[in-house]
Amino acid sequence: MSGQGQLAEYLQACRARLRPDQVGLPTYGERRRVPGLRREEVAGLAGVSASYYIRLEQGQALHASQEVVAALARALQLNPDEHAHLRELAQPRRHRAAPKPPPERVSPDTAELLATLTQPAILLGRRGDVLAWNPLGHAFFAGHLDQSSPQRPADRPNMTKLVFLDAHTRALYENWAVKARAVVGNLRLTAGKYPEDRELSALVGELATRSPEFATMWADHRVRACDSTAHRMHHPIAGEITVKQQTLRLPHAPDQTLTVVTTQPGSAAQAALTLLGQAVAMGPFEDPLPMDFAVPGPVTSPDPQGRHLL
C-alpha cells in the first residue's frame, strides 16, 4: 500500500468515473475503448504534458507539486475531501522504513469528556479501533460485546470489521450500504495519510479477503471524511429510530475521532434513547441478538467459544 501506488490507482479511478460530456469534451459519436476520460484528455484539462501525466498514472513520477495537484483536482472535478486525499498521495515520501506508530491511548481529558456525555458516544482510533465508549455508546453500538474490551488493546473491536463482518452491527442499519461506504471512504483517507502502516495494510487485506463487498468498495477508491450522517436504525432494544451520527476530531489527538449519536428534541428517537439509558443505568447491561432479528447479507459466526469473529 505504497503512496506512489495509491496515487497511480487513485488517478486512474477518478479518470474512469468521468465522461467526456461532464467536462465539456465532444465525442462526435465515437466508440471509446476505455471507460471515462483518456489520459491525454485529463492532461489537457489540467494543463500538464501528457507524458508527465502518464508517468503519474504509471507510478514513475515521484511526486507532484501542489499547483499540479490543484490543476488535476479541477480537471477531475474532485470535491474537497477528494482533493485533500490527492494532495496527501502526491507529496514526497522519504525512502526509508517508517517507524512503528505509537500505541493509541485515551487521554484523561477525553475520558472525562466521554464520562460526561449523556448521548451514546464512541471513540475511534485512526484504523477504526474502538478505544473507548461510554455505557450508552456501548449499549447502542455493540451491547453484545464485552463492555471492557476497549480497555485491552489486543481485544479492541474494530468498527470497519463490525460493519462488514458482525451480524449485530450489520443489522442495525436500515441502509447498510450507506454506512459501509462511509467507513470504507474514511479508511481510504487514513491509508493515504499513512501508506506505510503495516497494521492498516493487514486490516485492509483481511477485510478484502473475508468480505467481497468490502473488496468491491475498496477498489473504487472513493474517499469520504465522516462528519454528520442521519441513519435509520433497527436497534433490538430501542426499536426503529432515526438518529444522527456526528463525528468530531479531537484537537489534542487529530487521529482520533469521537462519534456522538444525537436525536431531534422531543422525538420518539430521543424518548427511545432515554429508555435505553435508563436500562443501562440499572446495569449490568447485555444486548443479546434475538433469534428473530433478521440479518441481511453474508456475515461471520461466533467461534466455538462464543466469541464474535471480528
mmCIF file of C-alpha atoms in Angstrom:
data_model
loop_
_atom_site.group_PDB
_atom_site.id
_atom_site.type_symbol
_atom_site.label_atom_id
_atom_site.label_comp_id
_atom_site.label_asym_id
_atom_site.label_seq_id
_atom_site.Cartn_x
_atom_site.Cartn_y
_atom_site.Cartn_z
ATOM 1 C CA MET A 1 0.000 0.000 0.000
ATOM 2 C CA SER A 2 2.725 2.433 -1.030
ATOM 3 C CA GLY A 3 1.987 6.109 -1.528
ATOM 4 C CA GLN A 4 3.051 6.113 -5.180
ATOM 5 C CA GLY A 5 0.987 3.011 -5.916
ATOM 6 C CA GLN A 6 -2.042 4.621 -4.323
ATOM 7 C CA LEU A 7 -1.504 7.827 -6.318
ATOM 8 C CA ALA A 8 -1.457 5.959 -9.627
ATOM 9 C CA GLU A 9 -4.518 3.869 -8.768
ATOM 10 C CA TYR A 10 -6.435 6.877 -7.465
ATOM 11 C CA LEU A 11 -5.832 8.930 -10.602
ATOM 12 C CA GLN A 12 -6.946 6.000 -12.762
ATOM 13 C CA ALA A 13 -10.122 5.526 -10.700
ATOM 14 C CA CYS A 14 -11.029 9.236 -10.797
ATOM 15 C CA ARG A 15 -10.412 9.412 -14.537
ATOM 16 C CA ALA A 16 -12.592 6.352 -15.166
ATOM 17 C CA ARG A 17 -15.545 7.925 -13.341
ATOM 18 C CA LEU A 18 -15.755 10.981 -15.645
ATOM 19 C CA ARG A 19 -17.458 11.061 -19.033
ATOM 20 C CA PRO A 20 -16.330 13.498 -21.755
ATOM 21 C CA ASP A 21 -19.671 15.336 -21.701
ATOM 22 C CA GLN A 22 -19.232 16.012 -17.963
ATOM 23 C CA VAL A 23 -16.129 18.081 -18.647
ATOM 24 C CA GLY A 24 -17.284 19.688 -21.880
ATOM 25 C CA LEU A 25 -15.376 17.485 -24.320
ATOM 26 C CA PRO A 26 -17.038 16.459 -27.619
ATOM 27 C CA THR A 27 -17.098 12.793 -28.612
ATOM 28 C CA TYR A 28 -18.545 13.056 -32.134
ATOM 29 C CA GLY A 29 -20.368 9.770 -31.607
ATOM 30 C CA GLU A 30 -17.165 7.744 -31.436
ATOM 31 C CA ARG A 31 -16.932 4.428 -29.605
ATOM 32 C CA ARG A 32 -14.420 4.699 -26.772
ATOM 33 C CA ARG A 33 -12.258 1.739 -25.815
ATOM 34 C CA VAL A 34 -11.721 2.859 -22.213
ATOM 35 C CA PRO A 35 -14.233 3.934 -19.553
ATOM 36 C CA GLY A 36 -14.195 7.598 -18.680
ATOM 37 C CA LEU A 37 -11.631 10.084 -19.939
ATOM 38 C CA ARG A 38 -8.425 9.289 -21.765
ATOM 39 C CA ARG A 39 -5.110 10.142 -20.131
ATOM 40 C CA GLU A 40 -4.390 12.772 -22.781
ATOM 41 C CA GLU A 41 -7.740 14.416 -22.104
ATOM 42 C CA VAL A 42 -7.051 14.719 -18.380
ATOM 43 C CA ALA A 43 -3.616 16.144 -19.109
ATOM 44 C CA GLY A 44 -5.108 18.715 -21.472
ATOM 45 C CA LEU A 45 -7.788 19.755 -18.991
ATOM 46 C CA ALA A 46 -5.157 20.130 -16.256
ATOM 47 C CA GLY A 47 -2.668 21.969 -18.472
ATOM 48 C CA VAL A 48 0.155 19.465 -17.982
ATOM 49 C CA SER A 49 2.024 17.417 -20.564
ATOM 50 C CA ALA A 50 0.533 14.063 -21.485
ATOM 51 C CA SER A 51 3.857 12.302 -20.891
ATOM 52 C CA TYR A 52 4.083 13.694 -17.349
ATOM 53 C CA TYR A 53 0.518 12.683 -16.513
ATOM 54 C CA ILE A 54 1.130 9.194 -17.886
ATOM 55 C CA ARG A 55 4.185 8.877 -15.627
ATOM 56 C CA LEU A 56 1.995 9.821 -12.645
ATOM 57 C CA GLU A 57 -0.544 7.122 -13.508
ATOM 58 C CA GLN A 58 2.212 4.585 -14.014
ATOM 59 C CA GLY A 59 3.814 5.408 -10.669
ATOM 60 C CA GLN A 60 7.006 6.621 -12.341
ATOM 61 C CA ALA A 61 6.817 10.269 -11.198
ATOM 62 C CA LEU A 62 7.959 10.576 -7.586
ATOM 63 C CA HIS A 63 5.557 13.352 -6.623
ATOM 64 C CA ALA A 64 3.500 16.253 -7.946
ATOM 65 C CA SER A 65 3.642 19.905 -6.951
ATOM 66 C CA GLN A 66 0.686 21.478 -5.177
ATOM 67 C CA GLU A 67 -0.019 23.514 -8.323
ATOM 68 C CA VAL A 68 -0.251 20.343 -10.409
ATOM 69 C CA VAL A 69 -2.387 18.684 -7.758
ATOM 70 C CA ALA A 70 -4.796 21.635 -7.775
ATOM 71 C CA ALA A 71 -4.970 21.545 -11.578
ATOM 72 C CA LEU A 72 -5.667 17.796 -11.586
ATOM 73 C CA ALA A 73 -8.324 18.222 -8.896
ATOM 74 C CA ARG A 74 -10.107 20.778 -11.074
ATOM 75 C CA ALA A 75 -9.795 18.622 -14.191
ATOM 76 C CA LEU A 76 -11.129 15.541 -12.385
ATOM 77 C CA GLN A 77 -13.847 17.569 -10.614
ATOM 78 C CA LEU A 78 -12.789 16.398 -7.163
ATOM 79 C CA ASN A 79 -14.648 17.540 -4.056
ATOM 80 C CA PRO A 80 -12.696 18.951 -1.077
ATOM 81 C CA ASP A 81 -12.203 15.535 0.579
ATOM 82 C CA GLU A 82 -11.006 14.001 -2.692
ATOM 83 C CA HIS A 83 -8.696 16.962 -3.364
ATOM 84 C CA ALA A 84 -7.156 16.630 0.095
ATOM 85 C CA HIS A 85 -6.665 12.898 -0.468
ATOM 86 C CA LEU A 86 -4.937 13.518 -3.807
ATOM 87 C CA ARG A 87 -2.703 16.130 -2.179
ATOM 88 C CA GLU A 88 -1.741 13.619 0.527
ATOM 89 C CA LEU A 89 -0.915 10.914 -2.011
ATOM 90 C CA ALA A 90 1.145 13.248 -4.203
ATOM 91 C CA GLN A 91 3.501 14.575 -1.533
ATOM 92 C CA PRO A 92 7.095 13.272 -1.465
ATOM 93 C CA ARG A 93 7.850 10.296 0.790
ATOM 94 C CA ARG A 94 11.167 9.560 2.424
ATOM 95 C CA HIS A 95 12.790 6.393 1.132
ATOM 96 C CA ARG A 96 13.246 4.681 4.457
ATOM 97 C CA ALA A 97 11.306 2.365 6.699
ATOM 98 C CA ALA A 98 8.548 4.177 8.540
ATOM 99 C CA PRO A 99 8.709 3.947 12.339
ATOM 100 C CA LYS A 100 6.114 1.802 14.047
ATOM 101 C CA PRO A 101 3.186 4.014 15.107
ATOM 102 C CA PRO A 102 2.958 4.512 18.869
ATOM 103 C CA PRO A 103 0.168 2.717 20.760
ATOM 104 C CA GLU A 104 -3.124 4.604 20.726
ATOM 105 C CA ARG A 105 -4.215 5.781 24.150
ATOM 106 C CA VAL A 106 -7.171 7.657 25.578
ATOM 107 C CA SER A 107 -6.148 10.910 27.239
ATOM 108 C CA PRO A 108 -7.583 11.800 30.666
ATOM 109 C CA ASP A 109 -9.371 14.785 29.111
ATOM 110 C CA THR A 110 -11.068 12.590 26.528
ATOM 111 C CA ALA A 111 -12.026 10.029 29.163
ATOM 112 C CA GLU A 112 -13.557 12.834 31.230
ATOM 113 C CA LEU A 113 -15.472 14.104 28.189
ATOM 114 C CA LEU A 114 -16.860 10.640 27.459
ATOM 115 C CA ALA A 115 -17.962 10.246 31.073
ATOM 116 C CA THR A 116 -19.935 13.500 30.987
ATOM 117 C CA LEU A 117 -21.782 12.849 27.709
ATOM 118 C CA THR A 118 -25.399 11.760 28.130
ATOM 119 C CA GLN A 119 -25.724 10.660 24.483
ATOM 120 C CA PRO A 120 -24.242 7.454 23.010
ATOM 121 C CA ALA A 121 -20.583 8.170 22.212
ATOM 122 C CA ILE A 122 -17.696 6.096 20.909
ATOM 123 C CA LEU A 123 -14.005 6.991 20.473
ATOM 124 C CA LEU A 124 -12.198 5.504 17.470
ATOM 125 C CA GLY A 125 -8.513 5.352 16.615
ATOM 126 C CA ARG A 126 -7.131 6.059 13.184
ATOM 127 C CA ARG A 127 -7.692 2.471 11.954
ATOM 128 C CA GLY A 128 -11.234 2.379 13.343
ATOM 129 C CA ASP A 129 -10.333 0.534 16.550
ATOM 130 C CA VAL A 130 -12.711 1.250 19.427
ATOM 131 C CA LEU A 131 -10.532 2.998 22.013
ATOM 132 C CA ALA A 132 -13.372 3.795 24.412
ATOM 133 C CA TRP A 133 -17.126 4.232 24.674
ATOM 134 C CA ASN A 134 -19.474 5.479 27.322
ATOM 135 C CA PRO A 135 -22.020 2.977 28.704
ATOM 136 C CA LEU A 136 -24.790 4.221 26.429
ATOM 137 C CA GLY A 137 -22.454 4.138 23.412
ATOM 138 C CA HIS A 138 -21.635 0.517 24.182
ATOM 139 C CA ALA A 139 -25.322 -0.359 24.550
ATOM 140 C CA PHE A 140 -26.242 1.454 21.340
ATOM 141 C CA PHE A 141 -23.465 0.235 19.035
ATOM 142 C CA ALA A 142 -22.334 -3.106 20.444
ATOM 143 C CA GLY A 143 -24.161 -4.256 23.537
ATOM 144 C CA HIS A 144 -23.461 -7.857 22.506
ATOM 145 C CA LEU A 145 -19.718 -7.321 23.067
ATOM 146 C CA ASP A 146 -17.761 -7.120 26.301
ATOM 147 C CA GLN A 147 -18.041 -3.531 27.529
ATOM 148 C CA SER A 148 -14.493 -3.596 28.887
ATOM 149 C CA SER A 149 -12.887 -4.831 25.635
ATOM 150 C CA PRO A 150 -11.613 -1.359 24.521
ATOM 151 C CA GLN A 151 -9.504 -1.224 27.691
ATOM 152 C CA ARG A 152 -7.400 -4.133 26.380
ATOM 153 C CA PRO A 153 -5.556 -3.202 23.172
ATOM 154 C CA ALA A 154 -5.451 -6.816 21.949
ATOM 155 C CA ASP A 155 -9.238 -7.180 22.341
ATOM 156 C CA ARG A 156 -10.394 -3.856 20.917
ATOM 157 C CA PRO A 157 -13.229 -4.191 18.400
ATOM 158 C CA ASN A 158 -12.659 -2.556 15.029
ATOM 159 C CA MET A 159 -15.569 -0.554 13.632
ATOM 160 C CA THR A 160 -14.905 -1.439 9.987
ATOM 161 C CA LYS A 161 -14.791 -5.123 10.863
ATOM 162 C CA LEU A 162 -18.003 -4.754 12.844
ATOM 163 C CA VAL A 163 -19.795 -3.081 9.935
ATOM 164 C CA PHE A 164 -18.754 -5.728 7.396
ATOM 165 C CA LEU A 165 -18.380 -8.916 9.430
ATOM 166 C CA ASP A 166 -20.582 -8.681 12.522
ATOM 167 C CA ALA A 167 -24.249 -9.733 12.360
ATOM 168 C CA HIS A 168 -25.457 -7.351 15.062
ATOM 169 C CA THR A 169 -23.805 -4.240 13.610
ATOM 170 C CA ARG A 170 -24.827 -5.014 10.052
ATOM 171 C CA ALA A 171 -28.462 -5.438 11.053
ATOM 172 C CA LEU A 172 -28.512 -2.142 12.962
ATOM 173 C CA TYR A 173 -28.573 -0.043 9.777
ATOM 174 C CA GLU A 174 -31.636 0.081 7.531
ATOM 175 C CA ASN A 175 -29.438 1.358 4.691
ATOM 176 C CA TRP A 176 -26.326 -0.650 5.476
ATOM 177 C CA ALA A 177 -24.605 0.319 2.211
ATOM 178 C CA VAL A 178 -24.517 3.997 3.202
ATOM 179 C CA LYS A 179 -22.747 3.189 6.467
ATOM 180 C CA ALA A 180 -20.425 0.703 4.767
ATOM 181 C CA ARG A 181 -19.326 3.176 2.079
ATOM 182 C CA ALA A 182 -18.734 5.822 4.729
ATOM 183 C CA VAL A 183 -16.363 3.660 6.769
ATOM 184 C CA VAL A 184 -14.526 2.494 3.637
ATOM 185 C CA GLY A 185 -14.193 6.055 2.350
ATOM 186 C CA ASN A 186 -12.808 7.198 5.682
ATOM 187 C CA LEU A 187 -10.381 4.263 5.802
ATOM 188 C CA ARG A 188 -9.143 5.296 2.345
ATOM 189 C CA LEU A 189 -8.290 8.740 3.701
ATOM 190 C CA THR A 190 -6.308 7.139 6.517
ATOM 191 C CA ALA A 191 -4.446 4.890 4.068
ATOM 192 C CA GLY A 192 -3.445 7.991 2.098
ATOM 193 C CA LYS A 193 -2.006 9.639 5.204
ATOM 194 C CA TYR A 194 -0.195 6.517 6.426
ATOM 195 C CA PRO A 195 0.788 4.397 3.389
ATOM 196 C CA GLU A 196 3.453 2.514 5.342
ATOM 197 C CA ASP A 197 1.197 1.491 8.237
ATOM 198 C CA ARG A 198 1.587 -2.286 8.265
ATOM 199 C CA GLU A 199 -1.297 -2.880 10.671
ATOM 200 C CA LEU A 200 -3.578 -0.851 8.418
ATOM 201 C CA SER A 201 -2.427 -2.832 5.385
ATOM 202 C CA ALA A 202 -3.127 -6.066 7.270
ATOM 203 C CA LEU A 203 -6.598 -4.819 8.196
ATOM 204 C CA VAL A 204 -7.409 -3.969 4.577
ATOM 205 C CA GLY A 205 -6.075 -7.324 3.393
ATOM 206 C CA GLU A 206 -8.138 -9.243 5.935
ATOM 207 C CA LEU A 207 -11.330 -7.357 5.103
ATOM 208 C CA ALA A 208 -10.810 -7.734 1.346
ATOM 209 C CA THR A 209 -10.363 -11.483 1.819
ATOM 210 C CA ARG A 210 -13.322 -12.009 4.134
ATOM 211 C CA SER A 211 -15.814 -9.596 2.584
ATOM 212 C CA PRO A 212 -16.379 -9.359 -1.191
ATOM 213 C CA GLU A 213 -18.463 -6.237 -0.529
ATOM 214 C CA PHE A 214 -15.544 -4.532 1.165
ATOM 215 C CA ALA A 215 -13.214 -5.574 -1.666
ATOM 216 C CA THR A 216 -15.565 -4.014 -4.230
ATOM 217 C CA MET A 217 -15.966 -0.764 -2.307
ATOM 218 C CA TRP A 218 -12.238 -0.519 -1.611
ATOM 219 C CA ALA A 219 -11.413 -0.986 -5.284
ATOM 220 C CA ASP A 220 -13.415 2.054 -6.425
ATOM 221 C CA HIS A 221 -11.087 4.391 -4.457
ATOM 222 C CA ARG A 222 -13.859 6.718 -3.267
ATOM 223 C CA VAL A 223 -12.952 8.754 -0.207
ATOM 224 C CA ARG A 224 -15.135 10.422 2.373
ATOM 225 C CA ALA A 225 -14.457 12.137 5.669
ATOM 226 C CA CYS A 226 -17.007 11.077 8.276
ATOM 227 C CA ASP A 227 -18.829 14.143 9.570
ATOM 228 C CA SER A 228 -22.591 14.113 10.157
ATOM 229 C CA THR A 229 -24.954 11.490 8.757
ATOM 230 C CA ALA A 230 -28.549 10.531 9.529
ATOM 231 C CA HIS A 231 -29.270 6.816 9.860
ATOM 232 C CA ARG A 232 -32.442 4.819 10.261
ATOM 233 C CA MET A 233 -31.570 2.186 12.858
ATOM 234 C CA HIS A 234 -33.126 -1.162 13.816
ATOM 235 C CA HIS A 235 -31.961 -1.482 17.414
ATOM 236 C CA PRO A 236 -33.007 -4.702 19.195
ATOM 237 C CA ILE A 237 -33.743 -2.793 22.416
ATOM 238 C CA ALA A 238 -34.516 0.815 21.392
ATOM 239 C CA GLY A 239 -36.543 -0.227 18.339
ATOM 240 C CA GLU A 240 -36.687 1.533 14.981
ATOM 241 C CA ILE A 241 -35.312 5.048 15.364
ATOM 242 C CA THR A 242 -33.726 7.746 13.232
ATOM 243 C CA VAL A 243 -30.554 9.268 14.668
ATOM 244 C CA LYS A 244 -27.697 11.441 13.517
ATOM 245 C CA GLN A 245 -24.121 10.252 13.969
ATOM 246 C CA GLN A 246 -21.810 13.256 14.280
ATOM 247 C CA THR A 247 -18.078 12.643 14.089
ATOM 248 C CA LEU A 248 -15.712 15.125 15.754
ATOM 249 C CA ARG A 249 -11.916 15.308 15.628
ATOM 250 C CA LEU A 250 -10.075 15.958 18.861
ATOM 251 C CA PRO A 251 -7.590 18.861 18.702
ATOM 252 C CA HIS A 252 -5.081 17.151 21.007
ATOM 253 C CA ALA A 253 -5.374 13.793 19.182
ATOM 254 C CA PRO A 254 -6.104 14.502 15.494
ATOM 255 C CA ASP A 255 -6.006 10.805 14.533
ATOM 256 C CA GLN A 256 -8.819 10.008 16.959
ATOM 257 C CA THR A 257 -12.488 10.684 16.264
ATOM 258 C CA LEU A 258 -15.404 10.964 18.648
ATOM 259 C CA THR A 259 -18.755 9.857 17.233
ATOM 260 C CA VAL A 260 -21.786 11.107 19.139
ATOM 261 C CA VAL A 261 -25.356 9.971 18.447
ATOM 262 C CA THR A 262 -27.934 12.763 18.563
ATOM 263 C CA THR A 263 -31.694 12.919 18.043
ATOM 264 C CA GLN A 264 -34.233 15.634 17.426
ATOM 265 C CA PRO A 265 -35.545 17.134 20.695
ATOM 266 C CA GLY A 266 -38.937 15.765 21.610
ATOM 267 C CA SER A 267 -38.783 12.991 19.018
ATOM 268 C CA ALA A 268 -39.648 9.332 19.504
ATOM 269 C CA ALA A 269 -35.965 8.562 18.939
ATOM 270 C CA GLN A 270 -34.989 10.782 21.857
ATOM 271 C CA ALA A 271 -37.510 9.003 24.079
ATOM 272 C CA ALA A 272 -36.176 5.615 22.969
ATOM 273 C CA LEU A 273 -32.588 6.583 23.796
ATOM 274 C CA THR A 274 -33.762 7.879 27.189
ATOM 275 C CA LEU A 275 -35.315 4.484 27.927
ATOM 276 C CA LEU A 276 -32.169 2.735 26.727
ATOM 277 C CA GLY A 277 -30.138 4.938 29.059
ATOM 278 C CA GLN A 278 -32.370 4.004 31.971
ATOM 279 C CA ALA A 279 -31.870 0.326 31.188
ATOM 280 C CA VAL A 280 -28.114 0.852 31.092
ATOM 281 C CA ALA A 281 -28.183 2.672 34.432
ATOM 282 C CA MET A 282 -29.866 -0.322 36.041
ATOM 283 C CA GLY A 283 -26.913 -2.495 34.839
ATOM 284 C CA PRO A 284 -25.301 -4.833 34.156
ATOM 285 C CA PHE A 285 -26.399 -4.395 30.557
ATOM 286 C CA GLU A 286 -26.377 -7.133 27.963
ATOM 287 C CA ASP A 287 -27.771 -6.783 24.464
ATOM 288 C CA PRO A 288 -28.323 -10.278 23.055
ATOM 289 C CA LEU A 289 -29.258 -10.707 19.423
ATOM 290 C CA PRO A 290 -32.865 -12.026 19.366
ATOM 291 C CA MET A 291 -33.432 -15.221 17.392
ATOM 292 C CA ASP A 292 -35.868 -13.444 15.048
ATOM 293 C CA PHE A 293 -33.588 -10.452 14.432
ATOM 294 C CA ALA A 294 -33.087 -10.573 10.654
ATOM 295 C CA VAL A 295 -29.546 -10.197 9.355
ATOM 296 C CA PRO A 296 -29.164 -9.189 5.675
ATOM 297 C CA GLY A 297 -26.242 -10.443 3.613
ATOM 298 C CA PRO A 298 -23.173 -12.550 4.472
ATOM 299 C CA VAL A 299 -21.761 -12.295 7.975
ATOM 300 C CA THR A 300 -19.455 -14.276 10.211
ATOM 301 C CA SER A 301 -20.491 -16.545 13.035
ATOM 302 C CA PRO A 302 -19.189 -16.869 16.595
ATOM 303 C CA ASP A 303 -16.342 -19.270 17.150
ATOM 304 C CA PRO A 304 -16.861 -22.412 19.271
ATOM 305 C CA GLN A 305 -16.026 -20.469 22.432
ATOM 306 C CA GLY A 306 -18.795 -17.989 21.766
ATOM 307 C CA ARG A 307 -16.574 -15.038 20.829
ATOM 308 C CA HIS A 308 -17.525 -12.977 17.809
ATOM 309 C CA LEU A 309 -15.010 -13.189 14.973
ATOM 310 C CA LEU A 310 -14.019 -9.557 14.479
#
